[in-house]
Amino acid sequence: MRAGREDVADVIVVGAGPAGASTAHWCASAGLDVLLLEKAAFPRDKVCGDGLTPRAVAELARMGVGTQAEDGWIRNRGLRVVAGGRSWELPWPDLASYPGYGMARARMTLDQRLAQHAQASGAKLLERTKVTGPLLDERSGRVVGVTAQPLDARGRADGAATTFRAPVVVAADGVSSRFATALDITRRDDRPLGTAVRTYFRTEGTPRHEDPWMESHLELWDGAPGASTLLPGYGWIFALGDGTANVGLGAVSSTPARQSAAGNDYRAILDTWVRNSPAEWGFTAENQTGPVRGAALPMGFNRSPLYSRGAVLVGDSAGMVSPFNGEGIAYALQAGRVAADAIAQARTRATDDSRERTLGTYADRMRADLGGYYTLGRWFVRLIEHPQVMRAAVRYGLPRPVVMRFVLKLLSDSYEPRGGDWVDRVIAGLTRVVPAA
Ligand SMILES: Cc1cc2nc3c(=O)[nH]c(=O)nc-3n(C[C@H](O)[C@H](O)[C@H](O)COP(=O)(O)OP(=O)(O)OC[C@H]3O[C@@H](n4cnc5c(N)ncnc54)[C@H](O)[C@@H]3O)c2cc1C
């Protein structure tokens, strides 16, 4: 912080999930004074599948986050896809841009680890500090800081409300992003929205223990298997390497309106799926180590603009979850990196106008990189919303190795952006020719 000023910084980051921790790490590494404000105290839980694709692992490596087995990290080789009574093991592709493995780690420890990493890079983390709103410059309407409320261990106000100032504020406060909403940056109703639920089971002594594959079940029925409707989504089992597995399922709709109209009870569907699972997996009430919890997955840039009047939106606050697979951590980490670069560059500009244009490059770069991919994702969601398309894809597409190679790279966003084999070139070409979301 500035000498003698605890309440002034170069950047304020609201929320210390993956997006906030990444932004704070990269900004601090660029020599900026960073204030990272988090309403919870670590370790804290976050509803998630805890899966990290090679894309996420590549971001962790860029940040310099150690991911050794002795520190509790477990690697996986690829995806095991289960559908139509069969299963296929699909190794992560071997690419120059991404490692040939994924990982899984409970958010309870992952997020704490990332926040500590940001601190070690020089960011100042204030836990139990809830941001209550933006601080606006009266004349320009530009964001010049935040108002915040210290909380006690039970989440109640503890002491006087306070004010922090910075020329740039990053909203990394997750899916509901009250910060963005307070600036009238609301959610779009033409973007896909997912809903997912998850729980944890102890796995020792079961075949699920330390499974080297991330398992996806592509056939989710809203009632009895085979005799009810096939849902547009998938179920997962991710071994976490700590004696437990994250077990959950999610479904996606092309718009929030369709999501509410579907009116599915995902907890009940998870319950049915788990109850019908093989007895040797041990998914019993005795082995269940946490409640079933659910949350929304905001997809395909469902909040925009990504930059406005001194406020930068990263991660779930900007709706950066992939419509293809529900993955959001990799994009949250990436957004933090790209945002920090724009913020650091803006600091070197001499005029307000030039600083503003430089901050705006963040939105341009995110769209250039992900906009086309998210457009494809929106089309994909519209297709799989039709149960007959899902059924045909499972029956005729899955058994073909070429199709599966294509699907794995497309759905996990793990393809070579330049060069690579013909599959990489087709996917990269498609993302460039379609209009950016
Ligand atoms: C059931 C489910 C399963 C999922 N599975 C996966 C998966 O396997 N892999 C994957 O990559 N993604 C998955 N996702 C998506 C992933 O969880 C999110 O995309 C990711 O957490 C986004 O990170 P974030 O930092 O933007 O937001 P968050 O992780 O939500 O972090 C936001 C932070 O801001 C804090 N905060 C909020 N408001 C305030 C405030 N006013 N003041 C201060 N702090 C505040 C919160 O406490 C929190 O720490 C899943 C999501 C769900 C719901």
CSV table of C-alpha atoms and ligand atoms in Angstrom, one decimal:
chain,number,residue,atom,x,y,z
A,1,MET,CA,0.0,0.0,0.0
A,2,ARG,CA,1.0,3.6,-0.3
A,3,ALA,CA,3.3,4.8,2.5
A,4,GLY,CA,1.1,5.6,5.5
A,5,ARG,CA,-2.2,4.9,3.6
A,6,GLU,CA,-3.8,1.6,4.3
A,7,ASP,CA,-6.9,2.5,2.3
A,8,VAL,CA,-5.4,3.5,-1.0
A,9,ALA,CA,-4.0,1.1,-3.7
A,10,ASP,CA,-3.3,0.9,-7.4
A,11,VAL,CA,-5.9,-1.8,-7.8
A,12,ILE,CA,-8.7,-3.2,-5.6
A,13,VAL,CA,-9.8,-6.7,-6.3
A,14,VAL,CA,-13.3,-7.7,-5.0
A,15,GLY,CA,-13.4,-11.4,-4.1
A,16,ALA,CA,-10.6,-13.9,-3.7
A,17,GLY,CA,-11.8,-16.9,-5.8
A,18,PRO,CA,-9.6,-18.1,-8.7
A,19,ALA,CA,-10.4,-14.9,-10.7
A,20,GLY,CA,-9.5,-12.5,-7.9
A,21,ALA,CA,-6.5,-14.4,-6.7
A,22,SER,CA,-5.1,-14.6,-10.3
A,23,THR,CA,-5.7,-10.9,-10.9
A,24,ALA,CA,-4.1,-10.0,-7.6
A,25,HIS,CA,-1.1,-12.2,-8.2
A,26,TRP,CA,-0.5,-10.9,-11.7
A,27,CYS,CA,-1.0,-7.2,-10.7
A,28,ALA,CA,1.3,-7.6,-7.7
A,29,SER,CA,3.9,-9.3,-9.8
A,30,ALA,CA,3.8,-6.3,-12.1
A,31,GLY,CA,4.7,-4.1,-9.1
A,32,LEU,CA,1.3,-2.7,-8.4
A,33,ASP,CA,-0.1,-2.1,-4.9
A,34,VAL,CA,-3.0,-4.6,-4.7
A,35,LEU,CA,-5.8,-4.8,-2.2
A,36,LEU,CA,-7.6,-8.1,-2.3
A,37,LEU,CA,-10.9,-8.0,-0.4
A,38,GLU,CA,-12.7,-11.2,0.5
A,39,LYS,CA,-15.9,-11.5,2.5
A,40,ALA,CA,-15.1,-15.0,3.8
A,41,ALA,CA,-12.2,-16.3,5.7
A,42,PHE,CA,-10.0,-19.1,4.3
A,43,PRO,CA,-10.3,-22.0,4.2
A,44,ARG,CA,-13.8,-21.6,2.8
A,45,ASP,CA,-15.9,-23.8,0.6
A,46,LYS,CA,-17.2,-23.1,-2.9
A,47,VAL,CA,-19.7,-25.2,-4.7
A,48,CYS,CA,-17.8,-26.7,-7.6
A,49,GLY,CA,-16.8,-30.0,-9.3
A,50,ASP,CA,-13.2,-29.3,-8.4
A,51,GLY,CA,-12.0,-30.4,-11.8
A,52,LEU,CA,-9.0,-28.8,-13.5
A,53,THR,CA,-8.5,-29.4,-17.2
A,54,PRO,CA,-5.1,-29.0,-18.9
A,55,ARG,CA,-6.1,-25.5,-19.7
A,56,ALA,CA,-6.4,-24.7,-16.0
A,57,VAL,CA,-3.2,-26.5,-15.2
A,58,ALA,CA,-1.4,-24.4,-17.8
A,59,GLU,CA,-2.6,-21.2,-16.0
A,60,LEU,CA,-1.5,-22.6,-12.6
A,61,ALA,CA,2.0,-23.3,-14.1
A,62,ARG,CA,2.1,-19.7,-15.6
A,63,MET,CA,1.3,-18.3,-12.1
A,64,GLY,CA,4.1,-20.4,-10.6
A,65,VAL,CA,1.7,-22.4,-8.3
A,66,GLY,CA,3.5,-25.6,-7.3
A,67,THR,CA,1.4,-28.7,-8.0
A,68,GLN,CA,3.4,-31.5,-6.6
A,69,ALA,CA,1.8,-34.7,-5.4
A,70,GLU,CA,3.3,-34.2,-1.9
A,71,ASP,CA,1.3,-31.0,-1.6
A,72,GLY,CA,-1.9,-32.8,-2.2
A,73,TRP,CA,-2.3,-32.5,-5.9
A,74,ILE,CA,-3.6,-35.4,-7.9
A,75,ARG,CA,-3.2,-35.6,-11.7
A,76,ASN,CA,-5.6,-37.3,-14.1
A,77,ARG,CA,-4.9,-38.7,-17.5
A,78,GLY,CA,-8.0,-37.7,-19.3
A,79,LEU,CA,-11.7,-38.3,-19.5
A,80,ARG,CA,-13.6,-41.5,-19.1
A,81,VAL,CA,-16.9,-41.1,-20.9
A,82,VAL,CA,-19.7,-43.4,-19.9
A,83,ALA,CA,-22.9,-43.6,-22.1
A,84,GLY,CA,-25.2,-46.3,-23.5
A,85,GLY,CA,-23.8,-49.0,-21.2
A,86,ARG,CA,-20.3,-48.5,-22.5
A,87,SER,CA,-17.2,-46.4,-21.6
A,88,TRP,CA,-14.3,-44.8,-23.4
A,89,GLU,CA,-11.1,-43.6,-22.0
A,90,LEU,CA,-9.8,-40.5,-23.8
A,91,PRO,CA,-6.3,-39.3,-22.8
A,92,TRP,CA,-5.8,-35.5,-22.7
A,93,PRO,CA,-4.2,-34.5,-26.0
A,94,ASP,CA,-0.4,-34.1,-26.0
A,95,LEU,CA,0.0,-30.4,-27.0
A,96,ALA,CA,2.7,-27.8,-27.0
A,97,SER,CA,0.2,-25.3,-25.4
A,98,TYR,CA,-1.2,-27.4,-22.6
A,99,PRO,CA,0.1,-30.3,-20.4
A,100,GLY,CA,-1.1,-33.8,-21.2
A,101,TYR,CA,-2.8,-34.1,-17.8
A,102,GLY,CA,-5.5,-32.5,-15.7
A,103,MET,CA,-5.9,-32.2,-12.0
A,104,ALA,CA,-8.6,-32.1,-9.3
A,105,ARG,CA,-8.5,-30.3,-6.0
A,106,ALA,CA,-11.2,-29.5,-3.5
A,107,ARG,CA,-12.0,-25.7,-3.6
A,108,MET,CA,-11.7,-25.7,0.2
A,109,THR,CA,-7.9,-25.9,-0.2
A,110,LEU,CA,-7.4,-24.8,-3.8
A,111,ASP,CA,-8.8,-21.3,-3.3
A,112,GLN,CA,-6.8,-20.8,-0.1
A,113,ARG,CA,-3.6,-21.9,-1.9
A,114,LEU,CA,-4.3,-19.4,-4.7
A,115,ALA,CA,-5.0,-16.5,-2.3
A,116,GLN,CA,-1.8,-17.3,-0.4
A,117,HIS,CA,0.1,-17.3,-3.7
A,118,ALA,CA,-1.3,-13.8,-4.5
A,119,GLN,CA,-0.2,-12.7,-1.0
A,120,ALA,CA,3.3,-14.1,-1.5
A,121,SER,CA,3.5,-12.1,-4.7
A,122,GLY,CA,2.8,-8.9,-2.7
A,123,ALA,CA,-1.0,-8.5,-2.7
A,124,LYS,CA,-2.6,-7.5,0.6
A,125,LEU,CA,-5.4,-9.8,1.4
A,126,LEU,CA,-8.2,-8.6,3.8
A,127,GLU,CA,-10.5,-11.5,4.7
A,128,ARG,CA,-13.9,-11.0,6.4
A,129,THR,CA,-14.2,-7.8,4.4
A,130,LYS,CA,-17.4,-7.5,2.5
A,131,VAL,CA,-17.5,-5.0,-0.3
A,132,THR,CA,-20.8,-3.2,-0.1
A,133,GLY,CA,-20.7,-1.1,-3.3
A,134,PRO,CA,-18.6,0.9,-5.7
A,135,LEU,CA,-17.3,4.4,-4.8
A,136,LEU,CA,-18.1,6.7,-7.7
A,137,ASP,CA,-16.5,10.0,-8.7
A,138,GLU,CA,-19.4,12.4,-8.5
A,139,ARG,CA,-18.5,14.3,-11.6
A,140,SER,CA,-17.4,11.6,-14.0
A,141,GLY,CA,-19.3,8.7,-12.6
A,142,ARG,CA,-16.1,6.7,-12.7
A,143,VAL,CA,-15.4,4.0,-10.1
A,144,VAL,CA,-12.7,5.3,-7.8
A,145,GLY,CA,-12.9,2.7,-5.0
A,146,VAL,CA,-15.3,0.6,-2.9
A,147,THR,CA,-17.2,0.8,0.3
A,148,ALA,CA,-16.7,-2.2,2.6
A,149,GLN,CA,-17.9,-3.7,5.9
A,150,PRO,CA,-15.6,-5.7,8.2
A,151,LEU,CA,-17.4,-8.9,9.3
A,152,ASP,CA,-17.0,-11.1,12.4
A,153,ALA,CA,-16.6,-14.9,12.3
A,154,ARG,CA,-20.4,-15.4,11.9
A,155,GLY,CA,-20.7,-13.0,9.0
A,156,ARG,CA,-22.2,-10.1,11.0
A,157,ALA,CA,-21.0,-6.5,10.8
A,158,ASP,CA,-18.0,-6.0,13.0
A,159,GLY,CA,-17.0,-2.4,13.4
A,160,ALA,CA,-17.5,0.6,11.2
A,161,ALA,CA,-18.0,0.6,7.5
A,162,THR,CA,-14.9,1.8,5.6
A,163,THR,CA,-13.8,3.1,2.2
A,164,PHE,CA,-10.9,2.0,0.0
A,165,ARG,CA,-9.7,3.9,-3.0
A,166,ALA,CA,-8.0,2.9,-6.3
A,167,PRO,CA,-8.1,4.1,-9.9
A,168,VAL,CA,-9.2,0.6,-11.0
A,169,VAL,CA,-11.5,-1.9,-9.3
A,170,VAL,CA,-11.7,-5.5,-10.4
A,171,ALA,CA,-15.1,-7.3,-9.8
A,172,ALA,CA,-14.2,-10.9,-9.1
A,173,ASP,CA,-17.1,-11.5,-6.8
A,174,GLY,CA,-18.6,-14.5,-8.6
A,175,VAL,CA,-21.8,-15.4,-10.3
A,176,SER,CA,-24.1,-12.9,-8.5
A,177,SER,CA,-21.6,-10.0,-8.8
A,178,ARG,CA,-23.4,-7.4,-6.7
A,179,PHE,CA,-20.6,-5.1,-7.6
A,180,ALA,CA,-21.3,-5.3,-11.4
A,181,THR,CA,-25.0,-5.1,-10.7
A,182,ALA,CA,-24.5,-1.9,-8.7
A,183,LEU,CA,-22.9,-0.4,-11.8
A,184,ASP,CA,-25.9,-1.5,-13.9
A,185,ILE,CA,-23.9,-4.1,-15.6
A,186,THR,CA,-26.6,-6.8,-15.6
A,187,ARG,CA,-26.9,-10.3,-16.8
A,188,ARG,CA,-27.8,-10.9,-20.4
A,189,ASP,CA,-30.8,-13.1,-21.1
A,190,ASP,CA,-29.5,-14.5,-24.4
A,191,ARG,CA,-26.6,-16.5,-23.0
A,192,PRO,CA,-26.6,-20.1,-21.8
A,193,LEU,CA,-27.0,-20.8,-18.1
A,194,GLY,CA,-26.1,-23.9,-16.3
A,195,THR,CA,-27.2,-25.3,-13.0
A,196,ALA,CA,-25.1,-27.9,-11.1
A,197,VAL,CA,-25.2,-29.8,-7.8
A,198,ARG,CA,-22.5,-31.7,-6.1
A,199,THR,CA,-21.5,-33.6,-3.0
A,200,TYR,CA,-18.6,-35.6,-1.7
A,201,PHE,CA,-18.1,-39.3,-0.9
A,202,ARG,CA,-15.3,-41.1,0.9
A,203,THR,CA,-13.7,-43.5,-1.6
A,204,GLU,CA,-11.1,-45.6,0.4
A,205,GLY,CA,-11.4,-49.2,-0.4
A,206,THR,CA,-13.6,-48.5,-3.5
A,207,PRO,CA,-12.7,-48.5,-7.2
A,208,ARG,CA,-13.3,-44.8,-7.3
A,209,HIS,CA,-10.3,-44.1,-5.0
A,210,GLU,CA,-7.6,-42.1,-6.8
A,211,ASP,CA,-9.1,-42.9,-10.2
A,212,PRO,CA,-6.7,-41.5,-12.8
A,213,TRP,CA,-9.5,-40.6,-15.1
A,214,MET,CA,-12.1,-37.8,-14.7
A,215,GLU,CA,-15.4,-39.7,-15.3
A,216,SER,CA,-18.3,-38.1,-17.2
A,217,HIS,CA,-21.7,-39.8,-17.5
A,218,LEU,CA,-23.3,-38.4,-20.6
A,219,GLU,CA,-26.8,-39.9,-20.0
A,220,LEU,CA,-28.7,-38.1,-17.3
A,221,TRP,CA,-32.3,-39.1,-17.0
A,222,ASP,CA,-34.8,-36.9,-15.2
A,223,GLY,CA,-36.5,-40.1,-13.9
A,224,ALA,CA,-36.0,-43.8,-14.4
A,225,PRO,CA,-33.0,-44.5,-16.8
A,226,GLY,CA,-34.2,-45.2,-20.3
A,227,ALA,CA,-37.8,-44.5,-19.5
A,228,SER,CA,-37.7,-40.8,-19.0
A,229,THR,CA,-36.2,-37.6,-20.6
A,230,LEU,CA,-32.5,-37.3,-21.4
A,231,LEU,CA,-31.2,-34.1,-19.9
A,232,PRO,CA,-28.8,-31.7,-21.7
A,233,GLY,CA,-25.9,-32.1,-19.3
A,234,TYR,CA,-23.6,-34.7,-17.6
A,235,GLY,CA,-22.8,-36.3,-14.3
A,236,TRP,CA,-19.2,-36.5,-13.0
A,237,ILE,CA,-17.1,-38.3,-10.6
A,238,PHE,CA,-13.7,-36.7,-9.9
A,239,ALA,CA,-11.3,-38.3,-7.5
A,240,LEU,CA,-9.6,-35.6,-5.3
A,241,GLY,CA,-6.6,-37.5,-4.0
A,242,ASP,CA,-7.6,-36.8,-0.4
A,243,GLY,CA,-9.7,-39.9,0.1
A,244,THR,CA,-12.8,-38.4,-1.3
A,245,ALA,CA,-14.4,-37.9,-4.7
A,246,ASN,CA,-16.5,-35.0,-5.9
A,247,VAL,CA,-19.8,-36.4,-7.4
A,248,GLY,CA,-22.2,-34.1,-9.1
A,249,LEU,CA,-24.2,-33.3,-12.2
A,250,GLY,CA,-25.1,-30.3,-14.2
A,251,ALA,CA,-27.4,-29.3,-17.0
A,252,VAL,CA,-27.4,-26.4,-19.3
A,253,SER,CA,-30.1,-24.3,-21.1
A,254,SER,CA,-29.6,-21.9,-24.0
A,255,THR,CA,-31.2,-19.0,-22.0
A,256,PRO,CA,-32.0,-18.4,-18.3
A,257,ALA,CA,-35.8,-18.4,-19.2
A,258,ARG,CA,-35.5,-22.0,-20.6
A,259,GLN,CA,-33.5,-23.0,-17.5
A,260,SER,CA,-36.4,-21.9,-15.2
A,261,ALA,CA,-39.0,-23.3,-17.6
A,262,ALA,CA,-37.3,-26.8,-17.4
A,263,GLY,CA,-37.9,-26.7,-13.6
A,264,ASN,CA,-35.7,-29.8,-13.0
A,265,ASP,CA,-35.0,-30.9,-9.5
A,266,TYR,CA,-31.3,-31.5,-9.8
A,267,ARG,CA,-30.9,-32.7,-6.2
A,268,ALA,CA,-33.5,-35.4,-6.8
A,269,ILE,CA,-31.8,-36.4,-10.1
A,270,LEU,CA,-28.4,-36.6,-8.3
A,271,ASP,CA,-30.1,-38.7,-5.6
A,272,THR,CA,-31.6,-41.1,-8.2
A,273,TRP,CA,-28.2,-41.4,-10.1
A,274,VAL,CA,-26.3,-42.0,-6.9
A,275,ARG,CA,-28.8,-44.5,-5.6
A,276,ASN,CA,-28.7,-46.4,-8.9
A,277,SER,CA,-24.8,-46.5,-8.9
A,278,PRO,CA,-23.0,-49.9,-8.4
A,279,ALA,CA,-22.8,-50.9,-4.8
A,280,GLU,CA,-19.0,-51.3,-4.9
A,281,TRP,CA,-18.6,-47.5,-5.5
A,282,GLY,CA,-19.8,-47.0,-2.0
A,283,PHE,CA,-22.0,-43.9,-2.7
A,284,THR,CA,-23.9,-44.5,0.5
A,285,ALA,CA,-25.3,-42.1,3.1
A,286,GLU,CA,-22.5,-43.3,5.5
A,287,ASN,CA,-19.8,-42.4,3.0
A,288,GLN,CA,-21.2,-39.0,2.1
A,289,THR,CA,-19.0,-36.4,3.7
A,290,GLY,CA,-20.9,-33.2,2.7
A,291,PRO,CA,-24.3,-31.9,1.9
A,292,VAL,CA,-25.6,-31.7,-1.7
A,293,ARG,CA,-25.1,-28.1,-2.7
A,294,GLY,CA,-25.8,-26.4,-6.0
A,295,ALA,CA,-25.2,-23.1,-7.8
A,296,ALA,CA,-25.6,-21.5,-11.2
A,297,LEU,CA,-23.0,-21.5,-14.0
A,298,PRO,CA,-23.0,-18.2,-15.9
A,299,MET,CA,-21.8,-18.9,-19.5
A,300,GLY,CA,-20.5,-17.4,-22.7
A,301,PHE,CA,-19.9,-13.8,-21.4
A,302,ASN,CA,-23.3,-13.5,-19.9
A,303,ARG,CA,-22.4,-10.1,-18.4
A,304,SER,CA,-21.0,-7.3,-20.5
A,305,PRO,CA,-19.3,-4.9,-21.0
A,306,LEU,CA,-16.2,-6.6,-19.5
A,307,TYR,CA,-14.7,-3.2,-18.8
A,308,SER,CA,-16.6,0.0,-18.0
A,309,ARG,CA,-15.7,3.3,-16.1
A,310,GLY,CA,-12.8,2.0,-14.1
A,311,ALA,CA,-14.4,-1.4,-13.3
A,312,VAL,CA,-13.1,-4.7,-14.8
A,313,LEU,CA,-15.1,-7.9,-14.7
A,314,VAL,CA,-13.3,-11.2,-14.4
A,315,GLY,CA,-14.4,-14.9,-14.0
A,316,ASP,CA,-18.0,-15.7,-13.0
A,317,SER,CA,-18.8,-12.0,-12.5
A,318,ALA,CA,-18.5,-11.7,-16.3
A,319,GLY,CA,-20.1,-15.1,-17.0
A,320,MET,CA,-17.0,-16.8,-18.3
A,321,VAL,CA,-17.9,-20.4,-17.8
A,322,SER,CA,-17.6,-22.6,-20.9
A,323,PRO,CA,-21.0,-23.5,-22.4
A,324,PHE,CA,-19.4,-26.8,-23.6
A,325,ASN,CA,-18.4,-28.3,-20.3
A,326,GLY,CA,-19.2,-26.0,-17.3
A,327,GLU,CA,-15.6,-25.3,-16.7
A,328,GLY,CA,-14.9,-21.9,-15.2
A,329,ILE,CA,-11.7,-22.0,-13.3
A,330,ALA,CA,-9.3,-21.9,-16.3
A,331,TYR,CA,-11.2,-18.9,-17.7
A,332,ALA,CA,-11.2,-17.1,-14.3
A,333,LEU,CA,-7.4,-17.6,-14.0
A,334,GLN,CA,-6.9,-16.4,-17.6
A,335,ALA,CA,-9.1,-13.4,-17.2
A,336,GLY,CA,-7.1,-12.3,-14.1
A,337,ARG,CA,-3.9,-12.6,-16.1
A,338,VAL,CA,-5.2,-10.6,-19.1
A,339,ALA,CA,-6.9,-8.0,-16.9
A,340,ALA,CA,-3.6,-7.5,-14.9
A,341,ASP,CA,-1.7,-6.9,-18.1
A,342,ALA,CA,-4.1,-4.2,-19.3
A,343,ILE,CA,-4.1,-2.6,-15.8
A,344,ALA,CA,-0.3,-2.6,-15.7
A,345,GLN,CA,-0.1,-1.1,-19.2
A,346,ALA,CA,-2.7,1.5,-18.4
A,347,ARG,CA,-0.5,2.8,-15.5
A,348,THR,CA,2.2,3.7,-18.0
A,349,ARG,CA,-0.1,6.0,-20.0
A,350,ALA,CA,0.1,9.7,-19.5
A,351,THR,CA,-3.5,10.8,-20.3
A,352,ASP,CA,-6.9,9.7,-19.0
A,353,ASP,CA,-8.0,9.0,-22.5
A,354,SER,CA,-5.0,6.7,-23.2
A,355,ARG,CA,-5.4,4.9,-19.9
A,356,GLU,CA,-9.1,4.3,-20.6
A,357,ARG,CA,-8.3,2.9,-24.1
A,358,THR,CA,-5.6,0.7,-22.6
A,359,LEU,CA,-8.0,-0.7,-19.9
A,360,GLY,CA,-10.5,-1.4,-22.7
A,361,THR,CA,-8.0,-3.7,-24.4
A,362,TYR,CA,-8.8,-6.3,-21.7
A,363,ALA,CA,-12.3,-6.8,-23.1
A,364,ASP,CA,-11.0,-6.9,-26.7
A,365,ARG,CA,-8.4,-9.5,-25.9
A,366,MET,CA,-10.9,-11.7,-24.0
A,367,ARG,CA,-13.3,-11.5,-26.8
A,368,ALA,CA,-10.7,-12.2,-29.4
A,369,ASP,CA,-9.5,-15.3,-27.6
A,370,LEU,CA,-12.8,-16.7,-26.3
A,371,GLY,CA,-15.6,-15.0,-28.2
A,372,GLY,CA,-15.7,-17.3,-31.2
A,373,TYR,CA,-15.4,-20.4,-29.0
A,374,TYR,CA,-18.3,-19.2,-26.8
A,375,THR,CA,-20.4,-18.6,-29.9
A,376,LEU,CA,-19.8,-22.2,-30.9
A,377,GLY,CA,-20.7,-23.2,-27.3
A,378,ARG,CA,-24.0,-21.4,-27.6
A,379,TRP,CA,-24.9,-23.3,-30.8
A,380,PHE,CA,-23.8,-26.5,-29.1
A,381,VAL,CA,-26.2,-25.9,-26.2
A,382,ARG,CA,-29.0,-25.2,-28.6
A,383,LEU,CA,-28.4,-28.5,-30.3
A,384,ILE,CA,-28.1,-30.7,-27.1
A,385,GLU,CA,-31.3,-29.1,-25.7
A,386,HIS,CA,-33.0,-31.5,-28.1
A,387,PRO,CA,-33.0,-35.0,-26.4
A,388,GLN,CA,-33.1,-36.7,-29.9
A,389,VAL,CA,-29.8,-34.9,-30.8
A,390,MET,CA,-28.2,-36.1,-27.5
A,391,ARG,CA,-29.4,-39.6,-28.1
A,392,ALA,CA,-28.1,-39.7,-31.7
A,393,ALA,CA,-24.7,-38.2,-30.6
A,394,VAL,CA,-24.3,-40.8,-27.9
A,395,ARG,CA,-25.4,-43.7,-30.2
A,396,TYR,CA,-23.6,-42.8,-33.4
A,397,GLY,CA,-20.9,-40.2,-32.5
A,398,LEU,CA,-19.3,-41.7,-29.4
A,399,PRO,CA,-18.1,-45.0,-30.8
A,400,ARG,CA,-16.1,-43.3,-33.5
A,401,PRO,CA,-12.5,-42.5,-32.4
A,402,VAL,CA,-12.1,-39.5,-34.8
A,403,VAL,CA,-15.3,-38.0,-33.6
A,404,MET,CA,-14.3,-38.5,-30.0
A,405,ARG,CA,-10.9,-36.9,-30.5
A,406,PHE,CA,-12.6,-33.9,-32.0
A,407,VAL,CA,-15.2,-33.7,-29.3
A,408,LEU,CA,-12.6,-34.0,-26.4
A,409,LYS,CA,-10.5,-31.2,-27.8
A,410,LEU,CA,-13.5,-29.0,-28.6
A,411,LEU,CA,-15.4,-29.6,-25.3
A,412,SER,CA,-12.3,-29.2,-23.1
A,413,ASP,CA,-10.9,-26.2,-25.1
A,414,SER,CA,-7.7,-28.1,-25.3
A,415,TYR,CA,-6.5,-27.6,-28.8
A,416,GLU,CA,-3.5,-26.0,-30.4
A,417,PRO,CA,-4.6,-22.4,-31.2
A,418,ARG,CA,-2.0,-22.3,-34.0
A,419,GLY,CA,-0.7,-25.3,-35.9
A,420,GLY,CA,-1.3,-28.7,-34.4
A,421,ASP,CA,-3.0,-31.5,-36.2
A,422,TRP,CA,-6.0,-31.3,-38.5
A,423,VAL,CA,-8.5,-31.5,-35.5
A,424,ASP,CA,-6.7,-28.5,-33.9
A,425,ARG,CA,-6.8,-26.6,-37.2
A,426,VAL,CA,-10.5,-27.3,-37.8
A,427,ILE,CA,-11.5,-26.1,-34.3
A,428,ALA,CA,-9.2,-23.1,-34.3
A,429,GLY,CA,-10.5,-22.2,-37.8
A,430,LEU,CA,-14.1,-22.5,-36.7
A,431,THR,CA,-13.6,-20.2,-33.6
A,432,ARG,CA,-12.1,-17.6,-35.9
A,433,VAL,CA,-14.8,-17.6,-38.6
A,434,VAL,CA,-17.9,-17.5,-36.4
A,435,PRO,CA,-18.9,-14.1,-34.9
A,436,ALA,CA,-17.4,-13.5,-31.4
A,437,ALA,CA,-20.0,-13.8,-28.6
B,1,LIG,C1,-21.7,-27.3,-9.1
B,1,LIG,C2,-20.6,-26.7,-9.9
B,1,LIG,C3,-19.6,-27.4,-10.4
B,1,LIG,C4,-18.5,-26.8,-11.1
B,1,LIG,N1,-17.5,-27.6,-11.5
B,1,LIG,C5,-16.4,-27.0,-12.1
B,1,LIG,C6,-15.3,-27.8,-12.4
B,1,LIG,O1,-15.2,-29.0,-12.1
B,1,LIG,N2,-14.2,-27.1,-13.0
B,1,LIG,C7,-14.2,-25.8,-13.3
B,1,LIG,O2,-13.3,-25.3,-13.8
B,1,LIG,N3,-15.3,-25.0,-12.9
B,1,LIG,C8,-16.4,-25.6,-12.3
B,1,LIG,N4,-17.5,-24.8,-11.9
B,1,LIG,C9,-17.4,-23.3,-12.2
B,1,LIG,C10,-16.4,-22.7,-11.2
B,1,LIG,O3,-16.8,-23.0,-9.9
B,1,LIG,C11,-16.5,-21.1,-11.3
B,1,LIG,O4,-16.4,-20.8,-12.7
B,1,LIG,C12,-15.3,-20.5,-10.6
B,1,LIG,O5,-15.4,-20.6,-9.2
B,1,LIG,C13,-15.3,-19.0,-10.9
B,1,LIG,O6,-14.3,-18.3,-10.1
B,1,LIG,P1,-14.5,-16.8,-9.6
B,1,LIG,O7,-13.2,-16.5,-8.9
B,1,LIG,O8,-14.9,-16.0,-10.8
B,1,LIG,O9,-15.7,-16.8,-8.6
B,1,LIG,P2,-15.9,-17.5,-7.2
B,1,LIG,O10,-15.1,-18.8,-7.2
B,1,LIG,O11,-17.3,-17.6,-7.0
B,1,LIG,O12,-15.2,-16.5,-6.2
B,1,LIG,C14,-15.9,-15.3,-5.8
B,1,LIG,C15,-15.3,-14.8,-4.5
B,1,LIG,O13,-15.8,-13.5,-4.2
B,1,LIG,C16,-16.2,-13.5,-2.8
B,1,LIG,N5,-17.2,-12.4,-2.7
B,1,LIG,C17,-18.4,-12.4,-3.2
B,1,LIG,N6,-19.0,-11.2,-2.9
B,1,LIG,C18,-18.1,-10.5,-2.2
B,1,LIG,C19,-18.2,-9.2,-1.7
B,1,LIG,N7,-19.3,-8.4,-1.7
B,1,LIG,N8,-17.1,-8.8,-1.0
B,1,LIG,C20,-16.0,-9.5,-0.9
B,1,LIG,N9,-15.9,-10.8,-1.4
B,1,LIG,C21,-16.9,-11.2,-2.1
B,1,LIG,C22,-16.7,-14.9,-2.5
B,1,LIG,O14,-16.7,-15.1,-1.1
B,1,LIG,C23,-15.7,-15.7,-3.3
B,1,LIG,O15,-14.6,-16.0,-2.5
B,1,LIG,C24,-18.5,-25.4,-11.3
B,1,LIG,C25,-19.6,-24.6,-10.8
B,1,LIG,C26,-20.6,-25.2,-10.1
B,1,LIG,C27,-21.7,-24.4,-9.5
